[in-house]
mmCIF file of C-alpha atoms in Angstrom:
data_model
loop_
_atom_site.group_PDB
_atom_site.id
_atom_site.type_symbol
_atom_site.label_atom_id
_atom_site.label_comp_id
_atom_site.label_asym_id
_atom_site.label_seq_id
_atom_site.Cartn_x
_atom_site.Cartn_y
_atom_site.Cartn_z
ATOM 1 C CA MET A 24 -0.663 -2.270 26.769
ATOM 2 C CA ARG A 25 0.621 1.032 25.462
ATOM 3 C CA VAL A 26 1.517 1.197 21.782
ATOM 4 C CA ASP A 27 4.278 3.585 20.806
ATOM 5 C CA PHE A 28 3.233 5.535 17.719
ATOM 6 C CA SER A 29 6.315 7.730 17.639
ATOM 7 C CA VAL A 30 7.972 7.995 14.247
ATOM 8 C CA PRO A 31 11.404 6.350 14.227
ATOM 9 C CA SER A 32 14.204 8.878 13.779
ATOM 10 C CA SER A 33 15.774 6.619 11.203
ATOM 11 C CA LEU A 34 15.014 3.379 9.442
ATOM 12 C CA PRO A 35 17.411 0.552 8.625
ATOM 13 C CA THR A 36 18.597 0.560 5.058
ATOM 14 C CA ALA A 37 18.525 -2.206 2.494
ATOM 15 C CA THR A 38 19.905 -2.763 -0.955
ATOM 16 C CA ALA A 39 17.358 -2.050 -3.670
ATOM 17 C CA SER A 40 15.843 -5.199 -5.125
ATOM 18 C CA PRO A 41 16.094 -5.899 -8.877
ATOM 19 C CA GLU A 42 13.031 -5.602 -11.060
ATOM 20 C CA CYS A 43 10.787 -8.573 -10.334
ATOM 21 C CA ALA A 44 9.480 -10.837 -13.062
ATOM 22 C CA THR A 45 5.762 -11.517 -13.381
ATOM 23 C CA LEU A 46 5.790 -15.098 -14.668
ATOM 24 C CA THR A 47 3.009 -17.511 -13.763
ATOM 25 C CA THR A 48 4.180 -20.975 -12.673
ATOM 26 C CA ILE A 49 2.662 -24.131 -11.213
ATOM 27 C CA GLN A 50 4.318 -25.736 -8.175
ATOM 28 C CA GLY A 51 1.554 -27.882 -6.741
ATOM 29 C CA PRO A 52 -0.377 -27.177 -3.533
ATOM 30 C CA GLY A 53 1.789 -26.880 -0.418
ATOM 31 C CA PHE A 54 5.123 -26.503 -2.221
ATOM 32 C CA GLY A 55 5.253 -22.705 -2.264
ATOM 33 C CA CYS A 56 6.365 -20.516 -5.170
ATOM 34 C CA ARG A 57 9.817 -20.305 -6.704
ATOM 35 C CA ARG A 58 9.851 -16.513 -6.886
ATOM 36 C CA ASP A 59 9.548 -14.285 -3.838
ATOM 37 C CA ASN A 60 7.140 -11.952 -5.658
ATOM 38 C CA GLN A 61 4.510 -14.655 -6.283
ATOM 39 C CA TRP A 62 1.393 -15.650 -4.366
ATOM 40 C CA GLN A 63 0.126 -19.237 -4.489
ATOM 41 C CA CYS A 64 -3.447 -20.059 -5.454
ATOM 42 C CA ARG A 65 -5.181 -22.915 -3.665
ATOM 43 C CA ASP A 66 -4.695 -25.164 -6.710
ATOM 44 C CA GLY A 67 -0.901 -24.605 -6.628
ATOM 45 C CA ARG A 68 -0.667 -22.051 -9.429
ATOM 46 C CA CYS A 69 1.629 -19.107 -8.641
ATOM 47 C CA ILE A 70 0.720 -15.589 -9.775
ATOM 48 C CA ASP A 71 2.244 -12.129 -9.455
ATOM 49 C CA ALA A 72 1.354 -11.087 -5.894
ATOM 50 C CA ARG A 73 0.265 -7.640 -7.120
ATOM 51 C CA ARG A 74 -2.615 -9.359 -8.955
ATOM 52 C CA ARG A 75 -4.195 -10.670 -5.769
ATOM 53 C CA CYS A 76 -7.663 -9.144 -5.305
ATOM 54 C CA ASP A 77 -7.730 -6.849 -8.360
ATOM 55 C CA LEU A 78 -11.164 -7.992 -9.694
ATOM 56 C CA ASN A 79 -9.414 -10.024 -12.417
ATOM 57 C CA ARG A 80 -9.377 -13.805 -12.106
ATOM 58 C CA ASP A 81 -5.747 -14.969 -12.384
ATOM 59 C CA CYS A 82 -6.006 -18.287 -10.514
ATOM 60 C CA ASN A 83 -7.783 -21.085 -12.354
ATOM 61 C CA ASP A 84 -9.796 -21.745 -9.183
ATOM 62 C CA ALA A 85 -10.454 -17.982 -8.664
ATOM 63 C CA SER A 86 -8.959 -18.180 -5.166
ATOM 64 C CA ASP A 87 -7.154 -14.872 -5.757
ATOM 65 C CA GLU A 88 -10.534 -13.107 -5.798
ATOM 66 C CA ASP A 89 -12.592 -14.891 -3.169
ATOM 67 C CA SER A 90 -13.796 -13.246 0.038
ATOM 68 C CA ASP A 91 -11.453 -15.210 2.313
ATOM 69 C CA THR A 92 -8.494 -13.855 0.373
ATOM 70 C CA CYS A 93 -9.615 -10.269 -0.104
ATOM 71 C CA THR A 94 -11.290 -9.162 3.141
ATOM 72 C CA SER A 95 -8.184 -9.039 5.346
ATOM 73 C CA VAL A 96 -7.100 -5.520 4.324
ATOM 74 C CA PRO A 97 -6.988 -2.974 7.196
ATOM 75 C CA THR A 98 -9.493 -0.190 6.483
ATOM 76 C CA LEU A 99 -10.557 3.078 8.095
ATOM 77 C CA ILE A 100 -13.288 5.611 7.373
ATOM 78 C CA MET A 101 -11.690 9.032 6.779
ATOM 79 C CA ASN A 102 -13.804 12.164 6.580
ATOM 80 C CA VAL A 103 -12.670 15.521 5.225
ATOM 81 C CA GLY A 104 -10.158 17.033 7.655
ATOM 82 C CA ASP A 105 -9.231 13.754 9.362
ATOM 83 C CA THR A 106 -5.569 13.014 10.051
ATOM 84 C CA VAL A 107 -4.245 9.650 11.250
ATOM 85 C CA LEU A 108 -0.989 7.875 11.908
ATOM 86 C CA ALA A 109 -0.763 4.435 10.281
ATOM 87 C CA ARG A 110 1.814 2.111 11.820
ATOM 88 C CA MET A 111 2.728 -1.138 10.085
ATOM 89 C CA LYS A 112 5.440 -3.800 9.929
ATOM 90 C CA HIS A 113 6.701 -3.726 6.360
ATOM 91 C CA LYS A 114 8.628 -6.674 4.952
ATOM 92 C CA GLU A 115 11.285 -6.089 2.325
ATOM 93 C CA ASN A 116 9.696 -8.527 -0.144
ATOM 94 C CA TYR A 117 6.462 -6.472 -0.118
ATOM 95 C CA HIS A 118 8.388 -3.914 -2.223
ATOM 96 C CA GLY A 119 6.298 -1.075 -0.841
ATOM 97 C CA VAL A 120 2.918 -0.101 0.544
ATOM 98 C CA ARG A 121 -0.284 0.587 -1.381
ATOM 99 C CA PHE A 122 -2.724 3.206 -0.027
ATOM 100 C CA LEU A 123 -6.240 3.180 -1.477
ATOM 101 C CA MET A 124 -8.958 5.803 -1.003
ATOM 102 C CA CYS A 125 -12.222 4.431 -2.313
ATOM 103 C CA SER A 126 -15.950 4.792 -2.753
ATOM 104 C CA ASN A 127 -18.166 1.773 -3.411
ATOM 105 C CA ASP A 128 -17.084 1.400 -7.026
ATOM 106 C CA SER A 129 -13.805 3.255 -7.637
ATOM 107 C CA CYS A 130 -10.537 4.258 -5.979
ATOM 108 C CA SER A 131 -7.436 6.387 -6.140
ATOM 109 C CA CYS A 132 -4.174 4.557 -5.449
ATOM 110 C CA LEU A 133 -0.846 5.767 -4.039
ATOM 111 C CA THR A 134 1.939 3.170 -4.008
ATOM 112 C CA VAL A 135 5.062 4.107 -2.027
ATOM 113 C CA SER A 136 8.063 1.825 -2.466
ATOM 114 C CA GLY A 137 11.068 3.462 -0.810
ATOM 115 C CA GLU A 138 13.569 6.266 -0.905
ATOM 116 C CA GLY A 139 13.658 8.393 -4.033
ATOM 117 C CA SER A 140 15.945 11.308 -4.846
ATOM 118 C CA SER A 141 16.211 14.824 -3.383
ATOM 119 C CA GLY A 142 14.134 14.032 -0.291
ATOM 120 C CA LEU A 143 11.274 12.529 -2.276
ATOM 121 C CA LEU A 144 9.619 9.157 -1.861
ATOM 122 C CA ALA A 145 9.684 6.665 -4.724
ATOM 123 C CA LEU A 146 6.008 6.365 -5.595
ATOM 124 C CA VAL A 147 3.257 6.159 -8.192
ATOM 125 C CA ALA A 148 -0.090 7.966 -7.775
ATOM 126 C CA LYS A 149 -3.006 6.765 -9.922
ATOM 127 C CA ALA A 150 -6.638 7.825 -10.276
ATOM 128 C CA GLU A 151 -9.891 6.378 -11.631
ATOM 129 C CA CYS A 152 -9.046 2.820 -10.576
ATOM 130 C CA ASN A 153 -11.537 0.008 -10.027
ATOM 131 C CA SER A 154 -12.900 -0.717 -6.545
ATOM 132 C CA LYS A 155 -9.770 -2.737 -5.681
ATOM 133 C CA GLY A 156 -7.311 -0.083 -6.865
ATOM 134 C CA ALA A 157 -6.402 -1.837 -10.137
ATOM 135 C CA ASP A 158 -6.923 -1.102 -13.855
ATOM 136 C CA CYS A 159 -6.375 2.614 -13.230
ATOM 137 C CA LEU A 160 -7.075 5.000 -16.096
ATOM 138 C CA HIS A 161 -4.618 7.755 -15.159
ATOM 139 C CA THR A 162 -1.137 8.019 -13.668
ATOM 140 C CA VAL A 163 -1.243 11.380 -11.905
ATOM 141 C CA HIS A 164 2.429 11.625 -10.988
ATOM 142 C CA ALA A 165 5.353 9.347 -10.246
ATOM 143 C CA GLU A 166 8.855 9.406 -8.804
ATOM 144 C CA PHE A 167 10.806 6.525 -10.321
ATOM 145 C CA SER A 168 14.303 7.570 -9.249
ATOM 146 C CA GLN A 169 14.605 4.993 -6.473
ATOM 147 C CA ASN A 170 17.712 4.674 -4.331
ATOM 148 C CA GLU A 171 16.495 2.081 -1.823
ATOM 149 C CA ASP A 172 13.477 -0.137 -1.210
ATOM 150 C CA PHE A 173 11.827 0.094 2.168
ATOM 151 C CA PRO A 174 13.506 -2.596 4.316
ATOM 152 C CA THR A 175 11.878 -4.903 6.815
ATOM 153 C CA ALA A 176 11.006 -2.345 9.467
ATOM 154 C CA ILE A 177 8.214 -0.601 11.346
ATOM 155 C CA LEU A 178 6.944 2.213 9.122
ATOM 156 C CA VAL A 179 4.766 5.063 10.383
ATOM 157 C CA PHE A 180 2.933 7.236 7.845
ATOM 158 C CA LYS A 181 0.890 10.353 8.540
ATOM 159 C CA LEU A 182 -2.204 10.603 6.336
ATOM 160 C CA ARG A 183 -4.538 13.568 5.965
ATOM 161 C CA ARG A 184 -7.716 13.728 3.934
ATOM 162 C CA THR A 185 -8.875 16.961 2.310
ATOM 163 C CA GLU A 186 -11.834 17.465 -0.028
ATOM 164 C CA SER A 187 -9.733 16.661 -3.077
ATOM 165 C CA MET A 188 -6.566 14.866 -1.901
ATOM 166 C CA LEU A 189 -5.103 12.217 0.317
ATOM 167 C CA LEU A 190 -1.848 13.659 1.690
ATOM 168 C CA LEU A 191 0.907 11.344 2.916
ATOM 169 C CA ARG A 192 4.228 11.823 4.602
ATOM 170 C CA ILE A 193 6.834 9.873 6.537
ATOM 171 C CA GLN A 194 9.569 11.420 8.624
ATOM 172 C CA GLY A 195 12.551 12.572 6.598
ATOM 173 C CA TYR A 196 10.720 12.935 3.274
ATOM 174 C CA LYS A 197 8.605 15.534 1.553
ATOM 175 C CA ALA A 198 4.836 15.059 1.626
ATOM 176 C CA SER A 199 3.107 13.468 -1.351
ATOM 177 C CA TYR A 200 -0.508 13.124 -2.441
ATOM 178 C CA VAL A 201 -3.037 11.467 -4.695
ATOM 179 C CA PRO A 202 -6.204 13.263 -5.908
ATOM 180 C CA ILE A 203 -9.503 11.795 -4.699
ATOM 181 C CA ASP A 204 -13.205 12.378 -5.299
ATOM 182 C CA ARG A 205 -15.286 13.802 -2.485
ATOM 183 C CA ASP A 206 -17.135 10.515 -1.915
ATOM 184 C CA TYR A 207 -13.882 8.564 -1.415
ATOM 185 C CA ASN A 208 -13.924 8.004 2.341
ATOM 186 C CA VAL A 209 -12.600 4.454 2.864
ATOM 187 C CA LEU A 210 -8.853 4.161 3.387
ATOM 188 C CA SER A 211 -7.294 0.719 2.812
ATOM 189 C CA ILE A 212 -3.629 -0.180 3.256
ATOM 190 C CA ARG A 213 -1.970 -3.324 1.873
ATOM 191 C CA PRO A 214 1.451 -4.503 0.671
ATOM 192 C CA ASP A 215 2.224 -3.762 -2.964
ATOM 193 C CA TYR A 216 3.285 -7.393 -3.454
ATOM 194 C CA TRP A 217 0.573 -8.937 -1.269
ATOM 195 C CA LEU A 218 2.458 -12.045 -0.177
ATOM 196 C CA SER A 219 1.012 -12.048 3.328
ATOM 197 C CA ASP A 220 -1.332 -9.878 5.338
ATOM 198 C CA MET A 221 0.124 -6.708 6.894
ATOM 199 C CA PRO A 222 -1.643 -5.565 10.083
ATOM 200 C CA VAL A 223 -1.951 -1.787 10.456
ATOM 201 C CA GLU A 224 -2.587 0.207 13.637
ATOM 202 C CA PHE A 225 -4.351 3.549 13.246
ATOM 203 C CA LYS A 226 -4.206 6.484 15.637
ATOM 204 C CA ALA A 227 -6.164 9.701 15.197
ATOM 205 C CA VAL A 228 -4.205 12.976 15.284
ATOM 206 C CA SER A 229 -5.836 16.000 16.922
ATOM 207 C CA SER A 230 -6.364 19.224 14.973
ATOM 208 C CA ARG A 231 -3.846 21.007 17.202
ATOM 209 C CA GLN A 232 -1.192 18.359 16.515
ATOM 210 C CA VAL A 233 -1.871 18.658 12.792
ATOM 211 C CA LEU A 234 -1.205 22.395 12.864
ATOM 212 C CA LEU A 235 2.001 21.904 14.826
ATOM 213 C CA GLN A 236 3.410 18.878 13.019
ATOM 214 C CA TRP A 237 2.138 18.641 9.434
#
């Protein structure tokens, strides 16, 4: 079956979501969570979905940090000079996509949440994070002027790795970046609010296509 990796000429729009609360509640196993930004532990406790798999135990039963929960993130080895297309089905309640470039023990993190101002993406780029992209020591740059969240739609990002940066762009917006160390060669992509797994399809881009299209 042929997969179409072409970048959509336009994406459907959606009204920006209000700032989400980060309360922890208990519903009981099988009842779900009251807030759409919460993930349910096996014991029924509900936590902020951004805290899933951040090396900090938030569930009383530690189910937010176990291997069954944390190993379902799409990953790709990226060497210096590699360029790929990453195609994913984003859901509006994910509130954005988190891109991690990591070594064995640390990461840089670029979280892209939607349309910013003046052709920019709304995003936050952080460096010197732990191996799951959390507890970052530095915010490198950010664009907080957000007009719209990404809606439920197929998103296609182009990613290029240099010696010192992960570059990112999506059609219609200016490119962005996050600084990385030279030994960061594992790319992981997950929802910002990790409510459910988000499959990602990768396609390598040839050097000639990079020169013509980047």
